[in-house]
JSON list of C-alpha atoms in Angstrom, two decimals:
[
{"chain": "R", "resi": 1, "resn": "MET", "atom": "CA", "xyz": [59.43, -14.07, 26.32]},
{"chain": "R", "resi": 2, "resn": "SER", "atom": "CA", "xyz": [57.52, -13.78, 29.71]},
{"chain": "R", "resi": 3, "resn": "ILE", "atom": "CA", "xyz": [54.08, -15.63, 30.25]},
{"chain": "R", "resi": 4, "resn": "GLY", "atom": "CA", "xyz": [52.46, -12.24, 30.65]},
{"chain": "R", "resi": 5, "resn": "LYS", "atom": "CA", "xyz": [53.70, -11.07, 27.32]},
{"chain": "R", "resi": 6, "resn": "ASN", "atom": "CA", "xyz": [52.78, -14.56, 25.76]},
{"chain": "R", "resi": 7, "resn": "ILE", "atom": "CA", "xyz": [49.36, -14.28, 26.94]},
{"chain": "R", "resi": 8, "resn": "LYS", "atom": "CA", "xyz": [49.01, -10.77, 25.60]},
{"chain": "R", "resi": 9, "resn": "VAL", "atom": "CA", "xyz": [50.33, -11.92, 22.04]},
{"chain": "R", "resi": 10, "resn": "ILE", "atom": "CA", "xyz": [48.03, -14.65, 22.03]},
{"chain": "R", "resi": 11, "resn": "ALA", "atom": "CA", "xyz": [45.10, -12.57, 22.95]},
{"chain": "R", "resi": 12, "resn": "LEU", "atom": "CA", "xyz": [46.04, -10.01, 20.33]},
{"chain": "R", "resi": 13, "resn": "ALA", "atom": "CA", "xyz": [46.14, -12.76, 17.75]},
{"chain": "R", "resi": 14, "resn": "THR", "atom": "CA", "xyz": [42.81, -14.19, 18.84]},
{"chain": "R", "resi": 15, "resn": "ALA", "atom": "CA", "xyz": [41.21, -10.43, 18.66]},
{"chain": "R", "resi": 16, "resn": "ILE", "atom": "CA", "xyz": [42.61, -9.82, 15.42]},
{"chain": "R", "resi": 17, "resn": "GLY", "atom": "CA", "xyz": [41.32, -13.32, 14.00]},
{"chain": "R", "resi": 18, "resn": "PHE", "atom": "CA", "xyz": [37.84, -12.44, 15.31]},
{"chain": "R", "resi": 19, "resn": "GLY", "atom": "CA", "xyz": [38.06, -9.03, 13.85]},
{"chain": "R", "resi": 20, "resn": "LEU", "atom": "CA", "xyz": [38.69, -10.62, 10.57]},
{"chain": "R", "resi": 21, "resn": "ILE", "atom": "CA", "xyz": [36.03, -12.89, 10.82]},
{"chain": "R", "resi": 22, "resn": "ALA", "atom": "CA", "xyz": [33.66, -10.14, 12.02]},
{"chain": "R", "resi": 23, "resn": "GLN", "atom": "CA", "xyz": [34.63, -8.10, 8.99]},
{"chain": "R", "resi": 24, "resn": "ALA", "atom": "CA", "xyz": [34.07, -11.00, 6.61]},
{"chain": "R", "resi": 25, "resn": "THR", "atom": "CA", "xyz": [30.54, -11.50, 8.23]},
{"chain": "R", "resi": 26, "resn": "THR", "atom": "CA", "xyz": [29.90, -7.47, 7.60]},
{"chain": "R", "resi": 27, "resn": "ALA", "atom": "CA", "xyz": [31.02, -7.65, 4.30]},
{"chain": "R", "resi": 28, "resn": "LYS", "atom": "CA", "xyz": [28.75, -10.33, 3.44]},
{"chain": "R", "resi": 29, "resn": "ALA", "atom": "CA", "xyz": [25.72, -8.75, 5.06]},
{"chain": "R", "resi": 30, "resn": "ALA", "atom": "CA", "xyz": [26.57, -5.43, 3.28]},
{"chain": "R", "resi": 31, "resn": "GLY", "atom": "CA", "xyz": [26.58, -7.49, -0.13]},
{"chain": "R", "resi": 32, "resn": "THR", "atom": "CA", "xyz": [23.07, -8.97, 0.41]},
{"chain": "R", "resi": 33, "resn": "GLU", "atom": "CA", "xyz": [20.45, -6.92, -1.80]},
{"chain": "R", "resi": 34, "resn": "THR", "atom": "CA", "xyz": [16.61, -7.20, -1.61]},
{"chain": "R", "resi": 35, "resn": "LEU", "atom": "CA", "xyz": [14.05, -7.14, -4.45]},
{"chain": "R", "resi": 36, "resn": "LEU", "atom": "CA", "xyz": [10.43, -6.38, -3.63]},
{"chain": "R", "resi": 37, "resn": "VAL", "atom": "CA", "xyz": [7.78, -7.80, -6.18]},
{"chain": "R", "resi": 38, "resn": "ALA", "atom": "CA", "xyz": [4.02, -8.38, -6.26]},
{"chain": "R", "resi": 39, "resn": "GLY", "atom": "CA", "xyz": [3.03, -11.47, -8.12]},
{"chain": "R", "resi": 40, "resn": "GLY", "atom": "CA", "xyz": [-0.48, -12.22, -6.82]},
{"chain": "R", "resi": 41, "resn": "CYS", "atom": "CA", "xyz": [-0.76, -14.74, -4.07]},
{"chain": "R", "resi": 42, "resn": "PHE", "atom": "CA", "xyz": [2.39, -14.29, -1.79]},
{"chain": "R", "resi": 43, "resn": "TRP", "atom": "CA", "xyz": [2.56, -17.87, -0.83]},
{"chain": "R", "resi": 44, "resn": "CYS", "atom": "CA", "xyz": [3.20, -18.65, -4.43]},
{"chain": "R", "resi": 45, "resn": "VAL", "atom": "CA", "xyz": [5.82, -15.97, -5.14]},
{"chain": "R", "resi": 46, "resn": "GLU", "atom": "CA", "xyz": [7.64, -16.92, -1.63]},
{"chain": "R", "resi": 47, "resn": "SER", "atom": "CA", "xyz": [7.60, -20.83, -2.66]},
{"chain": "R", "resi": 48, "resn": "ASP", "atom": "CA", "xyz": [8.92, -19.86, -5.99]},
{"chain": "R", "resi": 49, "resn": "PHE", "atom": "CA", "xyz": [11.81, -17.94, -5.16]},
{"chain": "R", "resi": 50, "resn": "GLU", "atom": "CA", "xyz": [13.05, -19.53, -2.02]},
{"chain": "R", "resi": 51, "resn": "GLY", "atom": "CA", "xyz": [14.10, -22.58, -4.11]},
{"chain": "R", "resi": 52, "resn": "VAL", "atom": "CA", "xyz": [16.46, -20.31, -6.18]},
{"chain": "R", "resi": 53, "resn": "LYS", "atom": "CA", "xyz": [20.17, -20.40, -5.65]},
{"chain": "R", "resi": 54, "resn": "GLY", "atom": "CA", "xyz": [21.54, -17.30, -4.14]},
{"chain": "R", "resi": 55, "resn": "VAL", "atom": "CA", "xyz": [18.16, -16.31, -2.58]},
{"chain": "R", "resi": 56, "resn": "GLN", "atom": "CA", "xyz": [18.70, -16.38, 1.09]},
{"chain": "R", "resi": 57, "resn": "GLU", "atom": "CA", "xyz": [15.46, -15.87, 2.36]},
{"chain": "R", "resi": 58, "resn": "ALA", "atom": "CA", "xyz": [11.71, -14.71, 0.93]},
{"chain": "R", "resi": 59, "resn": "VAL", "atom": "CA", "xyz": [9.34, -13.15, 3.17]},
{"chain": "R", "resi": 60, "resn": "SER", "atom": "CA", "xyz": [5.40, -12.64, 2.38]},
{"chain": "R", "resi": 61, "resn": "GLY", "atom": "CA", "xyz": [4.01, -9.04, 3.27]},
{"chain": "R", "resi": 62, "resn": "PHE", "atom": "CA", "xyz": [2.38, -6.18, 2.04]},
{"chain": "R", "resi": 63, "resn": "ALA", "atom": "CA", "xyz": [3.30, -2.71, 0.24]},
{"chain": "R", "resi": 64, "resn": "GLY", "atom": "CA", "xyz": [2.25, 0.08, -1.70]},
{"chain": "R", "resi": 65, "resn": "GLY", "atom": "CA", "xyz": [-0.78, 0.96, 0.44]},
{"chain": "R", "resi": 66, "resn": "THR", "atom": "CA", "xyz": [-1.77, 4.06, 2.88]},
{"chain": "R", "resi": 67, "resn": "VAL", "atom": "CA", "xyz": [-2.14, 2.01, 6.17]},
{"chain": "R", "resi": 68, "resn": "LYS", "atom": "CA", "xyz": [0.86, 1.28, 8.42]},
{"chain": "R", "resi": 69, "resn": "ASN", "atom": "CA", "xyz": [1.01, -2.35, 9.69]},
{"chain": "R", "resi": 70, "resn": "PRO", "atom": "CA", "xyz": [-1.72, -3.56, 7.90]},
{"chain": "R", "resi": 71, "resn": "THR", "atom": "CA", "xyz": [-3.31, -6.88, 8.76]},
{"chain": "R", "resi": 72, "resn": "TYR", "atom": "CA", "xyz": [-4.16, -9.68, 5.98]},
{"chain": "R", "resi": 73, "resn": "LYS", "atom": "CA", "xyz": [-7.92, -9.27, 6.73]},
{"chain": "R", "resi": 74, "resn": "GLN", "atom": "CA", "xyz": [-7.78, -5.32, 6.10]},
{"chain": "R", "resi": 75, "resn": "VAL", "atom": "CA", "xyz": [-5.82, -5.83, 3.03]},
{"chain": "R", "resi": 76, "resn": "VAL", "atom": "CA", "xyz": [-8.04, -8.36, 1.53]},
{"chain": "R", "resi": 77, "resn": "ALA", "atom": "CA", "xyz": [-11.27, -6.20, 2.32]},
{"chain": "R", "resi": 78, "resn": "GLY", "atom": "CA", "xyz": [-9.77, -3.66, 0.25]},
{"chain": "R", "resi": 79, "resn": "GLY", "atom": "CA", "xyz": [-9.27, -0.09, 0.58]},
{"chain": "R", "resi": 80, "resn": "THR", "atom": "CA", "xyz": [-5.96, 0.12, 1.87]},
{"chain": "R", "resi": 81, "resn": "GLY", "atom": "CA", "xyz": [-4.04, 0.16, -1.62]},
{"chain": "R", "resi": 82, "resn": "HIS", "atom": "CA", "xyz": [-1.71, -2.60, -0.31]},
{"chain": "R", "resi": 83, "resn": "TYR", "atom": "CA", "xyz": [-0.38, -5.20, -2.93]},
{"chain": "R", "resi": 84, "resn": "GLU", "atom": "CA", "xyz": [0.40, -8.75, -1.47]},
{"chain": "R", "resi": 85, "resn": "VAL", "atom": "CA", "xyz": [4.28, -8.78, -1.95]},
{"chain": "R", "resi": 86, "resn": "VAL", "atom": "CA", "xyz": [7.32, -10.81, -1.13]},
{"chain": "R", "resi": 87, "resn": "GLN", "atom": "CA", "xyz": [10.70, -9.38, -0.12]},
{"chain": "R", "resi": 88, "resn": "ILE", "atom": "CA", "xyz": [13.48, -11.37, -1.71]},
{"chain": "R", "resi": 89, "resn": "GLN", "atom": "CA", "xyz": [16.75, -11.08, -0.10]},
{"chain": "R", "resi": 90, "resn": "PHE", "atom": "CA", "xyz": [19.75, -12.55, -2.18]},
{"chain": "R", "resi": 91, "resn": "ASP", "atom": "CA", "xyz": [23.31, -12.57, -2.64]},
{"chain": "R", "resi": 92, "resn": "PRO", "atom": "CA", "xyz": [24.04, -10.89, -5.76]},
{"chain": "R", "resi": 93, "resn": "ASP", "atom": "CA", "xyz": [27.38, -12.73, -6.06]},
{"chain": "R", "resi": 94, "resn": "VAL", "atom": "CA", "xyz": [25.28, -15.77, -6.62]},
{"chain": "R", "resi": 95, "resn": "VAL", "atom": "CA", "xyz": [22.24, -14.43, -8.60]},
{"chain": "R", "resi": 96, "resn": "SER", "atom": "CA", "xyz": [21.66, -11.12, -9.72]},
{"chain": "R", "resi": 97, "resn": "ALA", "atom": "CA", "xyz": [18.82, -8.80, -9.75]},
{"chain": "R", "resi": 98, "resn": "ASP", "atom": "CA", "xyz": [18.59, -9.00, -13.57]},
{"chain": "R", "resi": 99, "resn": "GLN", "atom": "CA", "xyz": [18.17, -12.80, -13.27]},
{"chain": "R", "resi": 100, "resn": "LEU", "atom": "CA", "xyz": [15.55, -12.70, -10.63]},
{"chain": "R", "resi": 101, "resn": "LEU", "atom": "CA", "xyz": [13.56, -9.94, -12.54]},
{"chain": "R", "resi": 102, "resn": "ALA", "atom": "CA", "xyz": [13.53, -12.09, -15.52]},
{"chain": "R", "resi": 103, "resn": "MET", "atom": "CA", "xyz": [12.41, -15.08, -13.54]},
{"chain": "R", "resi": 104, "resn": "PHE", "atom": "CA", "xyz": [9.60, -12.93, -11.90]},
{"chain": "R", "resi": 105, "resn": "PHE", "atom": "CA", "xyz": [8.15, -12.01, -15.27]},
{"chain": "R", "resi": 106, "resn": "ARG", "atom": "CA", "xyz": [8.04, -15.48, -16.59]},
{"chain": "R", "resi": 107, "resn": "SER", "atom": "CA", "xyz": [6.57, -16.68, -13.16]},
{"chain": "R", "resi": 108, "resn": "ILE", "atom": "CA", "xyz": [3.30, -14.46, -13.53]},
{"chain": "R", "resi": 109, "resn": "ASP", "atom": "CA", "xyz": [0.94, -13.00, -16.15]},
{"chain": "R", "resi": 110, "resn": "PRO", "atom": "CA", "xyz": [2.25, -9.51, -16.54]},
{"chain": "R", "resi": 111, "resn": "THR", "atom": "CA", "xyz": [-0.51, -9.09, -19.17]},
{"chain": "R", "resi": 112, "resn": "ASP", "atom": "CA", "xyz": [-3.38, -8.92, -16.55]},
{"chain": "R", "resi": 113, "resn": "ALA", "atom": "CA", "xyz": [-4.20, -5.67, -14.68]},
{"chain": "R", "resi": 114, "resn": "GLY", "atom": "CA", "xyz": [-6.82, -7.04, -12.46]},
{"chain": "R", "resi": 115, "resn": "GLY", "atom": "CA", "xyz": [-5.03, -9.37, -10.36]},
{"chain": "R", "resi": 116, "resn": "GLN", "atom": "CA", "xyz": [-3.35, -13.01, -10.97]},
{"chain": "R", "resi": 117, "resn": "PHE", "atom": "CA", "xyz": [-5.05, -16.05, -12.01]},
{"chain": "R", "resi": 118, "resn": "CYS", "atom": "CA", "xyz": [-8.10, -16.86, -9.93]},
{"chain": "R", "resi": 119, "resn": "ASP", "atom": "CA", "xyz": [-7.34, -14.33, -7.31]},
{"chain": "R", "resi": 120, "resn": "ARG", "atom": "CA", "xyz": [-8.88, -11.04, -8.47]},
{"chain": "R", "resi": 121, "resn": "GLY", "atom": "CA", "xyz": [-8.56, -7.43, -6.75]},
{"chain": "R", "resi": 122, "resn": "ASP", "atom": "CA", "xyz": [-6.19, -4.61, -6.36]},
{"chain": "R", "resi": 123, "resn": "SER", "atom": "CA", "xyz": [-4.32, -6.68, -3.62]},
{"chain": "R", "resi": 124, "resn": "TYR", "atom": "CA", "xyz": [-3.38, -9.41, -5.93]},
{"chain": "R", "resi": 125, "resn": "ARG", "atom": "CA", "xyz": [-2.24, -6.94, -8.95]},
{"chain": "R", "resi": 126, "resn": "SER", "atom": "CA", "xyz": [1.50, -7.54, -10.22]},
{"chain": "R", "resi": 127, "resn": "ALA", "atom": "CA", "xyz": [4.08, -4.87, -9.48]},
{"chain": "R", "resi": 128, "resn": "ILE", "atom": "CA", "xyz": [7.79, -4.25, -8.83]},
{"chain": "R", "resi": 129, "resn": "PHE", "atom": "CA", "xyz": [8.84, -1.83, -6.41]},
{"chain": "R", "resi": 130, "resn": "ALA", "atom": "CA", "xyz": [12.28, -0.80, -7.17]},
{"chain": "R", "resi": 131, "resn": "ASP", "atom": "CA", "xyz": [14.86, 0.17, -4.70]},
{"chain": "R", "resi": 132, "resn": "GLY", "atom": "CA", "xyz": [16.65, 3.03, -6.21]},
{"chain": "R", "resi": 133, "resn": "PRO", "atom": "CA", "xyz": [17.63, 4.25, -9.93]},
{"chain": "R", "resi": 134, "resn": "ALA", "atom": "CA", "xyz": [19.89, 1.13, -10.54]},
{"chain": "R", "resi": 135, "resn": "GLN", "atom": "CA", "xyz": [17.00, -1.40, -9.80]},
{"chain": "R", "resi": 136, "resn": "GLN", "atom": "CA", "xyz": [14.72, 0.84, -11.50]},
{"chain": "R", "resi": 137, "resn": "ALA", "atom": "CA", "xyz": [16.58, 0.61, -14.92]},
{"chain": "R", "resi": 138, "resn": "ALA", "atom": "CA", "xyz": [16.91, -3.13, -14.20]},
{"chain": "R", "resi": 139, "resn": "ALA", "atom": "CA", "xyz": [13.26, -3.63, -13.56]},
{"chain": "R", "resi": 140, "resn": "GLU", "atom": "CA", "xyz": [12.40, -1.37, -16.68]},
{"chain": "R", "resi": 141, "resn": "LYS", "atom": "CA", "xyz": [14.58, -3.41, -18.85]},
{"chain": "R", "resi": 142, "resn": "ALA", "atom": "CA", "xyz": [13.08, -6.62, -17.85]},
{"chain": "R", "resi": 143, "resn": "LYS", "atom": "CA", "xyz": [9.76, -5.49, -18.42]},
{"chain": "R", "resi": 144, "resn": "SER", "atom": "CA", "xyz": [10.86, -4.23, -21.97]},
{"chain": "R", "resi": 145, "resn": "GLU", "atom": "CA", "xyz": [12.22, -7.80, -22.41]},
{"chain": "R", "resi": 146, "resn": "ALA", "atom": "CA", "xyz": [9.43, -9.63, -21.35]},
{"chain": "R", "resi": 147, "resn": "GLN", "atom": "CA", "xyz": [7.09, -7.59, -23.47]},
{"chain": "R", "resi": 148, "resn": "ALA", "atom": "CA", "xyz": [9.27, -8.25, -26.53]},
{"chain": "R", "resi": 149, "resn": "ALA", "atom": "CA", "xyz": [9.17, -11.98, -25.97]},
{"chain": "R", "resi": 150, "resn": "LEU", "atom": "CA", "xyz": [5.13, -12.08, -25.46]},
{"chain": "R", "resi": 151, "resn": "GLY", "atom": "CA", "xyz": [4.65, -9.84, -28.14]},
{"chain": "R", "resi": 152, "resn": "LYS", "atom": "CA", "xyz": [1.76, -8.09, -26.17]},
{"chain": "R", "resi": 153, "resn": "PRO", "atom": "CA", "xyz": [1.64, -5.33, -23.65]},
{"chain": "R", "resi": 154, "resn": "VAL", "atom": "CA", "xyz": [2.98, -5.90, -20.28]},
{"chain": "R", "resi": 155, "resn": "VAL", "atom": "CA", "xyz": [1.01, -3.83, -17.50]},
{"chain": "R", "resi": 156, "resn": "THR", "atom": "CA", "xyz": [2.91, -4.54, -14.50]},
{"chain": "R", "resi": 157, "resn": "PRO", "atom": "CA", "xyz": [4.00, -1.51, -13.23]},
{"chain": "R", "resi": 158, "resn": "VAL", "atom": "CA", "xyz": [7.49, -0.64, -11.81]},
{"chain": "R", "resi": 159, "resn": "LEU", "atom": "CA", "xyz": [6.93, 1.60, -9.15]},
{"chain": "R", "resi": 160, "resn": "GLY", "atom": "CA", "xyz": [9.44, 3.31, -6.58]},
{"chain": "R", "resi": 161, "resn": "LYS", "atom": "CA", "xyz": [10.84, 2.36, -3.10]},
{"chain": "R", "resi": 162, "resn": "THR", "atom": "CA", "xyz": [8.04, 1.76, -0.55]},
{"chain": "R", "resi": 163, "resn": "ALA", "atom": "CA", "xyz": [7.68, 0.55, 3.09]},
{"chain": "R", "resi": 164, "resn": "PHE", "atom": "CA", "xyz": [7.56, -3.28, 3.34]},
{"chain": "R", "resi": 165, "resn": "TYR", "atom": "CA", "xyz": [5.19, -4.85, 6.16]},
{"chain": "R", "resi": 166, "resn": "PRO", "atom": "CA", "xyz": [5.60, -8.47, 6.91]},
{"chain": "R", "resi": 167, "resn": "ALA", "atom": "CA", "xyz": [2.48, -10.33, 6.94]},
{"chain": "R", "resi": 168, "resn": "GLU", "atom": "CA", "xyz": [1.43, -12.50, 10.03]},
{"chain": "R", "resi": 169, "resn": "ASP", "atom": "CA", "xyz": [3.53, -15.55, 10.93]},
{"chain": "R", "resi": 170, "resn": "TYR", "atom": "CA", "xyz": [0.48, -17.90, 9.97]},
{"chain": "R", "resi": 171, "resn": "HIS", "atom": "CA", "xyz": [1.42, -16.83, 6.04]},
{"chain": "R", "resi": 172, "resn": "GLN", "atom": "CA", "xyz": [5.22, -17.46, 6.27]},
{"chain": "R", "resi": 173, "resn": "ASP", "atom": "CA", "xyz": [6.38, -20.51, 4.69]},
{"chain": "R", "resi": 174, "resn": "TYR", "atom": "CA", "xyz": [2.81, -21.65, 4.11]},
{"chain": "R", "resi": 175, "resn": "TYR", "atom": "CA", "xyz": [3.88, -24.00, 1.04]},
{"chain": "R", "resi": 176, "resn": "LYS", "atom": "CA", "xyz": [6.19, -26.10, 3.24]},
{"chain": "R", "resi": 177, "resn": "SER", "atom": "CA", "xyz": [4.09, -26.04, 6.72]},
{"chain": "R", "resi": 178, "resn": "ASP", "atom": "CA", "xyz": [3.10, -29.20, 8.35]},
{"chain": "R", "resi": 179, "resn": "GLU", "atom": "CA", "xyz": [0.58, -27.29, 10.55]},
{"chain": "R", "resi": 180, "resn": "ARG", "atom": "CA", "xyz": [-2.79, -28.80, 10.06]},
{"chain": "R", "resi": 181, "resn": "LEU", "atom": "CA", "xyz": [-5.62, -26.63, 9.17]},
{"chain": "R", "resi": 182, "resn": "ALA", "atom": "CA", "xyz": [-9.10, -27.46, 11.18]},
{"chain": "R", "resi": 183, "resn": "PHE", "atom": "CA", "xyz": [-10.93, -26.02, 8.01]},
{"chain": "R", "resi": 184, "resn": "SER", "atom": "CA", "xyz": [-9.96, -24.87, 4.69]},
{"chain": "R", "resi": 185, "resn": "SER", "atom": "CA", "xyz": [-11.61, -24.48, 1.34]},
{"chain": "R", "resi": 186, "resn": "VAL", "atom": "CA", "xyz": [-9.58, -27.26, -0.15]},
{"chain": "R", "resi": 187, "resn": "GLY", "atom": "CA", "xyz": [-10.50, -29.83, 2.60]},
{"chain": "R", "resi": 188, "resn": "LEU", "atom": "CA", "xyz": [-10.84, -30.71, 6.43]},
{"chain": "R", "resi": 189, "resn": "ALA", "atom": "CA", "xyz": [-7.61, -31.42, 8.76]},
{"chain": "R", "resi": 190, "resn": "VAL", "atom": "CA", "xyz": [-5.16, -31.10, 5.87]},
{"chain": "R", "resi": 191, "resn": "LYS", "atom": "CA", "xyz": [-1.57, -29.72, 6.21]},
{"chain": "R", "resi": 192, "resn": "LYS", "atom": "CA", "xyz": [-0.89, -26.08, 5.08]},
{"chain": "R", "resi": 193, "resn": "SER", "atom": "CA", "xyz": [1.42, -27.54, 2.45]},
{"chain": "R", "resi": 194, "resn": "VAL", "atom": "CA", "xyz": [-1.37, -29.90, 1.14]},
{"chain": "R", "resi": 195, "resn": "ALA", "atom": "CA", "xyz": [-3.64, -27.09, 1.06]},
{"chain": "R", "resi": 196, "resn": "TYR", "atom": "CA", "xyz": [-1.27, -25.02, -0.63]},
{"chain": "R", "resi": 197, "resn": "LYS", "atom": "CA", "xyz": [-0.57, -27.57, -3.49]},
{"chain": "R", "resi": 198, "resn": "ARG", "atom": "CA", "xyz": [-4.34, -28.01, -3.76]},
{"chain": "R", "resi": 199, "resn": "TYR", "atom": "CA", "xyz": [-5.11, -24.14, -4.02]},
{"chain": "R", "resi": 200, "resn": "ARG", "atom": "CA", "xyz": [-2.01, -23.43, -6.69]},
{"chain": "R", "resi": 201, "resn": "LYS", "atom": "CA", "xyz": [-3.46, -26.14, -8.97]},
{"chain": "R", "resi": 202, "resn": "GLY", "atom": "CA", "xyz": [-7.17, -25.08, -8.37]},
{"chain": "R", "resi": 203, "resn": "CYS", "atom": "CA", "xyz": [-6.26, -21.60, -9.08]},
{"chain": "R", "resi": 204, "resn": "GLY", "atom": "CA", "xyz": [-4.61, -22.45, -12.45]},
{"chain": "R", "resi": 205, "resn": "ARG", "atom": "CA", "xyz": [-1.15, -20.55, -11.80]},
{"chain": "R", "resi": 206, "resn": "ASP", "atom": "CA", "xyz": [1.14, -23.07, -13.54]},
{"chain": "R", "resi": 207, "resn": "GLN", "atom": "CA", "xyz": [-1.28, -23.57, -16.36]},
{"chain": "R", "resi": 208, "resn": "ARG", "atom": "CA", "xyz": [-1.56, -20.07, -17.16]},
{"chain": "R", "resi": 209, "resn": "VAL", "atom": "CA", "xyz": [2.15, -19.41, -16.91]},
{"chain": "R", "resi": 210, "resn": "LYS", "atom": "CA", "xyz": [3.19, -22.37, -19.25]},
{"chain": "R", "resi": 211, "resn": "GLN", "atom": "CA", "xyz": [0.49, -21.10, -21.77]},
{"chain": "R", "resi": 212, "resn": "LEU", "atom": "CA", "xyz": [2.31, -17.77, -21.86]},
{"chain": "R", "resi": 213, "resn": "TRP", "atom": "CA", "xyz": [5.84, -18.74, -21.49]},
{"chain": "R", "resi": 214, "resn": "GLY", "atom": "CA", "xyz": [6.11, -22.26, -22.45]},
{"chain": "R", "resi": 215, "resn": "SER", "atom": "CA", "xyz": [9.51, -23.84, -21.75]},
{"chain": "R", "resi": 216, "resn": "ALA", "atom": "CA", "xyz": [10.73, -20.30, -20.32]},
{"chain": "R", "resi": 217, "resn": "ALA", "atom": "CA", "xyz": [8.59, -20.77, -17.24]},
{"chain": "R", "resi": 218, "resn": "PRO", "atom": "CA", "xyz": [10.94, -21.17, -14.58]},
{"chain": "R", "resi": 219, "resn": "PHE", "atom": "CA", "xyz": [8.50, -22.53, -11.84]},
{"chain": "R", "resi": 220, "resn": "ALA", "atom": "CA", "xyz": [5.77, -24.17, -13.41]},
{"chain": "R", "resi": 221, "resn": "SER", "atom": "CA", "xyz": [5.59, -27.70, -12.80]}
]
């Protein structure tokens, strides 16, 4: 075989190899699913689910309102109709939507229609925004099971698919950020991660979740 033909054979084999890698990458990306949930403070929900095996990313944001690309100030001021939400991107071959939904209900107070824990108002209400009929059915099933487990009405609604708007960079990964805050309600010149822990404890999130769910609570420390 000539040198020219050898080069062509090697180039073809290399191209096939890269093609297979690209196909595998595409297949993996195609297998990724998302779950959009509202569970009160999005810092807390993001913190909880980013530690779950199979979850690739959790992004804090807003959904369910009437204003496009809302800011945090607009949402907390009220009137936009948005919930604080977290978009959970996960690999269904590692963790299923059913498992994540069961964890979600057991990480919140689904009997509270006025907010979550110390955070009150519409933007802190709990909800699930289902992406299609299969996820809708899974969410309704998880809700029914949560209600049976608690023995009391679960008021967390299962809503339809809606636009998701990521929150400002300032809010992403808040729970583990080393950035220092010049001032916060929990102290001066503290890291975001420290402020987050103090806020979560002061808000009574884990205490209430453990009161409701006991050992079934997956994230309460």
